[in-house]
Structures are given as structure tokens and as C-alpha cells.
PDB file of C-alpha atoms in Angstrom:
ATOM      1  CA  UNK A   1     -74.888  70.680  52.656  1.00  0.00           C
ATOM      2  CA  UNK A   2     -73.778  74.334  54.101  1.00  0.00           C
ATOM      3  CA  UNK A   3     -73.629  75.452  57.599  1.00  0.00           C
ATOM      4  CA  UNK A   4     -75.538  79.111  57.961  1.00  0.00           C
ATOM      5  CA  UNK A   5     -74.493  81.088  60.825  1.00  0.00           C
ATOM      6  CA  UNK A   6     -77.558  82.243  62.791  1.00  0.00           C
ATOM      7  CA  UNK A   7     -75.722  86.343  63.168  1.00  0.00           C
ATOM      8  CA  UNK A   8     -76.305  86.808  60.076  1.00  0.00           C
ATOM      9  CA  UNK A   9     -79.321  86.552  57.634  1.00  0.00           C
ATOM     10  CA  UNK A  10     -79.550  83.921  54.637  1.00  0.00           C
ATOM     11  CA  UNK A  11     -79.420  85.762  52.128  1.00  0.00           C
ATOM     12  CA  UNK A  12     -76.528  87.934  52.805  1.00  0.00           C
ATOM     13  CA  UNK A  13     -74.756  85.033  53.580  1.00  0.00           C
ATOM     14  CA  UNK A  14     -75.489  83.383  50.256  1.00  0.00           C
ATOM     15  CA  UNK A  15     -74.864  87.127  48.565  1.00  0.00           C
ATOM     16  CA  UNK A  16     -71.092  86.131  50.130  1.00  0.00           C
ATOM     17  CA  UNK A  17     -70.662  82.494  48.262  1.00  0.00           C
ATOM     18  CA  UNK A  18     -71.454  83.434  45.890  1.00  0.00           C
ATOM     19  CA  UNK A  19     -69.599  86.630  45.507  1.00  0.00           C
ATOM     20  CA  UNK A  20     -66.756  84.470  47.454  1.00  0.00           C
ATOM     21  CA  UNK A  21     -67.113  82.324  44.493  1.00  0.00           C
ATOM     22  CA  UNK A  22     -66.897  85.471  41.685  1.00  0.00           C
ATOM     23  CA  UNK A  23     -62.673  86.841  43.134  1.00  0.00           C
ATOM     24  CA  UNK A  24     -62.028  83.150  43.002  1.00  0.00           C
ATOM     25  CA  UNK A  25     -63.170  83.348  39.271  1.00  0.00           C
ATOM     26  CA  UNK A  26     -65.302  80.521  40.311  1.00  0.00           C
ATOM     27  CA  UNK A  27     -67.906  82.388  38.323  1.00  0.00           C
ATOM     28  CA  UNK A  28     -66.093  84.479  35.672  1.00  0.00           C
ATOM     29  CA  UNK A  29     -67.131  87.714  34.680  1.00  0.00           C
ATOM     30  CA  UNK A  30     -69.448  87.657  32.192  1.00  0.00           C
ATOM     31  CA  UNK A  31     -70.635  84.076  32.843  1.00  0.00           C
ATOM     32  CA  UNK A  32     -74.212  82.943  33.279  1.00  0.00           C
ATOM     33  CA  UNK A  33     -74.609  82.028  37.228  1.00  0.00           C
ATOM     34  CA  UNK A  34     -76.534  78.860  37.820  1.00  0.00           C
ATOM     35  CA  UNK A  35     -81.264  80.663  38.557  1.00  0.00           C
ATOM     36  CA  UNK A  36     -82.079  81.152  41.743  1.00  0.00           C
ATOM     37  CA  UNK A  37     -83.610  77.473  42.239  1.00  0.00           C
ATOM     38  CA  UNK A  38     -80.382  76.117  41.151  1.00  0.00           C
ATOM     39  CA  UNK A  39     -78.962  77.684  43.759  1.00  0.00           C
ATOM     40  CA  UNK A  40     -81.990  77.725  46.550  1.00  0.00           C
ATOM     41  CA  UNK A  41     -81.054  74.081  45.777  1.00  0.00           C
ATOM     42  CA  UNK A  42     -77.743  73.233  46.221  1.00  0.00           C
ATOM     43  CA  UNK A  43     -77.220  76.316  49.643  1.00  0.00           C
ATOM     44  CA  UNK A  44     -80.500  73.814  50.571  1.00  0.00           C
ATOM     45  CA  UNK A  45     -82.797  76.306  51.288  1.00  0.00           C
ATOM     46  CA  UNK A  46     -86.035  78.672  50.054  1.00  0.00           C
ATOM     47  CA  UNK A  47     -85.784  80.728  46.306  1.00  0.00           C
ATOM     48  CA  UNK A  48     -87.346  83.466  47.333  1.00  0.00           C
ATOM     49  CA  UNK A  49     -84.201  83.318  49.239  1.00  0.00           C
ATOM     50  CA  UNK A  50     -81.276  83.268  46.509  1.00  0.00           C
ATOM     51  CA  UNK A  51     -83.987  85.415  44.650  1.00  0.00           C
ATOM     52  CA  UNK A  52     -83.264  88.690  47.317  1.00  0.00           C
ATOM     53  CA  UNK A  53     -78.941  87.571  47.151  1.00  0.00           C
ATOM     54  CA  UNK A  54     -79.510  87.426  43.829  1.00  0.00           C
ATOM     55  CA  UNK A  55     -81.363  90.871  43.171  1.00  0.00           C
ATOM     56  CA  UNK A  56     -78.630  92.517  45.701  1.00  0.00           C
ATOM     57  CA  UNK A  57     -76.339  91.870  43.685  1.00  0.00           C
ATOM     58  CA  UNK A  58     -77.474  92.761  41.059  1.00  0.00           C
ATOM     59  CA  UNK A  59     -78.191  95.943  42.975  1.00  0.00           C
ATOM     60  CA  UNK A  60     -74.815  96.472  44.088  1.00  0.00           C
ATOM     61  CA  UNK A  61     -73.425  95.588  39.971  1.00  0.00           C
ATOM     62  CA  UNK A  62     -71.892  92.843  40.139  1.00  0.00           C
ATOM     63  CA  UNK A  63     -74.404  90.875  38.929  1.00  0.00           C
ATOM     64  CA  UNK A  64     -76.746  91.927  35.181  1.00  0.00           C
ATOM     65  CA  UNK A  65     -79.693  91.412  34.029  1.00  0.00           C
ATOM     66  CA  UNK A  66     -79.830  89.777  30.086  1.00  0.00           C
ATOM     67  CA  UNK A  67     -83.479  89.771  29.057  1.00  0.00           C
ATOM     68  CA  UNK A  68     -84.604  86.742  30.349  1.00  0.00           C
ATOM     69  CA  UNK A  69     -81.299  84.454  29.175  1.00  0.00           C
ATOM     70  CA  UNK A  70     -80.626  84.864  33.250  1.00  0.00           C
ATOM     71  CA  UNK A  71     -78.400  87.365  35.180  1.00  0.00           C
ATOM     72  CA  UNK A  72     -74.232  87.326  34.585  1.00  0.00           C
ATOM     73  CA  UNK A  73     -71.335  88.125  36.406  1.00  0.00           C
ATOM     74  CA  UNK A  74     -70.480  92.072  36.275  1.00  0.00           C
ATOM     75  CA  UNK A  75     -68.154  92.103  32.744  1.00  0.00           C
ATOM     76  CA  UNK A  76     -66.495  95.858  35.436  1.00  0.00           C
ATOM     77  CA  UNK A  77     -63.219  93.139  35.836  1.00  0.00           C
ATOM     78  CA  UNK A  78     -62.272  95.895  38.517  1.00  0.00           C
ATOM     79  CA  UNK A  79     -65.389  96.525  40.519  1.00  0.00           C
ATOM     80  CA  UNK A  80     -64.368  92.533  41.191  1.00  0.00           C
ATOM     81  CA  UNK A  81     -60.385  93.136  41.600  1.00  0.00           C
ATOM     82  CA  UNK A  82     -61.972  96.522  43.814  1.00  0.00           C
ATOM     83  CA  UNK A  83     -64.050  93.494  46.229  1.00  0.00           C
ATOM     84  CA  UNK A  84     -61.322  91.483  45.863  1.00  0.00           C
ATOM     85  CA  UNK A  85     -58.766  93.256  47.898  1.00  0.00           C
ATOM     86  CA  UNK A  86     -60.949  94.636  50.653  1.00  0.00           C
ATOM     87  CA  UNK A  87     -61.620  91.043  51.456  1.00  0.00           C
ATOM     88  CA  UNK A  88     -58.058  90.029  52.016  1.00  0.00           C
ATOM     89  CA  UNK A  89     -57.491  93.424  53.045  1.00  0.00           C
ATOM     90  CA  UNK A  90     -59.688  91.764  55.589  1.00  0.00           C
ATOM     91  CA  UNK A  91     -58.665  88.854  56.264  1.00  0.00           C
ATOM     92  CA  UNK A  92     -54.546  90.203  57.396  1.00  0.00           C
ATOM     93  CA  UNK A  93     -56.914  92.592  58.850  1.00  0.00           C
ATOM     94  CA  UNK A  94     -58.470  89.735  61.089  1.00  0.00           C
ATOM     95  CA  UNK A  95     -55.262  87.715  61.547  1.00  0.00           C
ATOM     96  CA  UNK A  96     -53.459  90.157  62.981  1.00  0.00           C
ATOM     97  CA  UNK A  97     -56.462  91.063  65.187  1.00  0.00           C
TER      98      UNK A  97
END
């Protein structure tokens, strides 16, 4: 069971979970992510909330749609690496404070 923070919309937290799965290599470039309903079941939330998170990640270029075959992780490894570096930089900064 996932514990969600109260100070951040759930769809943004779902986006973070998915992005962490991408930068950790759980979802590889070009790999299909689970369908929205499966994600909703995994996170125990409304499918519409997952849909919003997935759409936002698609708009930001981390995911892409292949016709009706689902959503896939971007093949833009530079984009993924840039996000990974952004997260690491933030963690180091937070640690130093």
C-alpha cells in the first residue's frame, strides 16, 4: 500500500513514482508501461487520477503513445539522464542543508 502525502496532488505523486521507475531502469526506454487500470490497481487509486498522471508524462515527453497499443517510455535517453541528474542534484542539495 502506498502512502500519499497530503501536501501534493496524488497525480503528481504518481508521476514521480513512474519517473523514478524510469530513471531506475525498471521501465526501460521503448518499454511499454502498464495500462492505466493496472497502475490504478497497483497504487489503489481512481483510474482517472492515473490517466491524468500518464497524460502529463506524455505531454512532458517522458512517455509516448503508439496508436492504440498503449504508452511507452521515451527512447530519448538524454532526457531520462537529464532528469536523473536533476533528481541527484536535488538530493545532494537537500542533504547539504
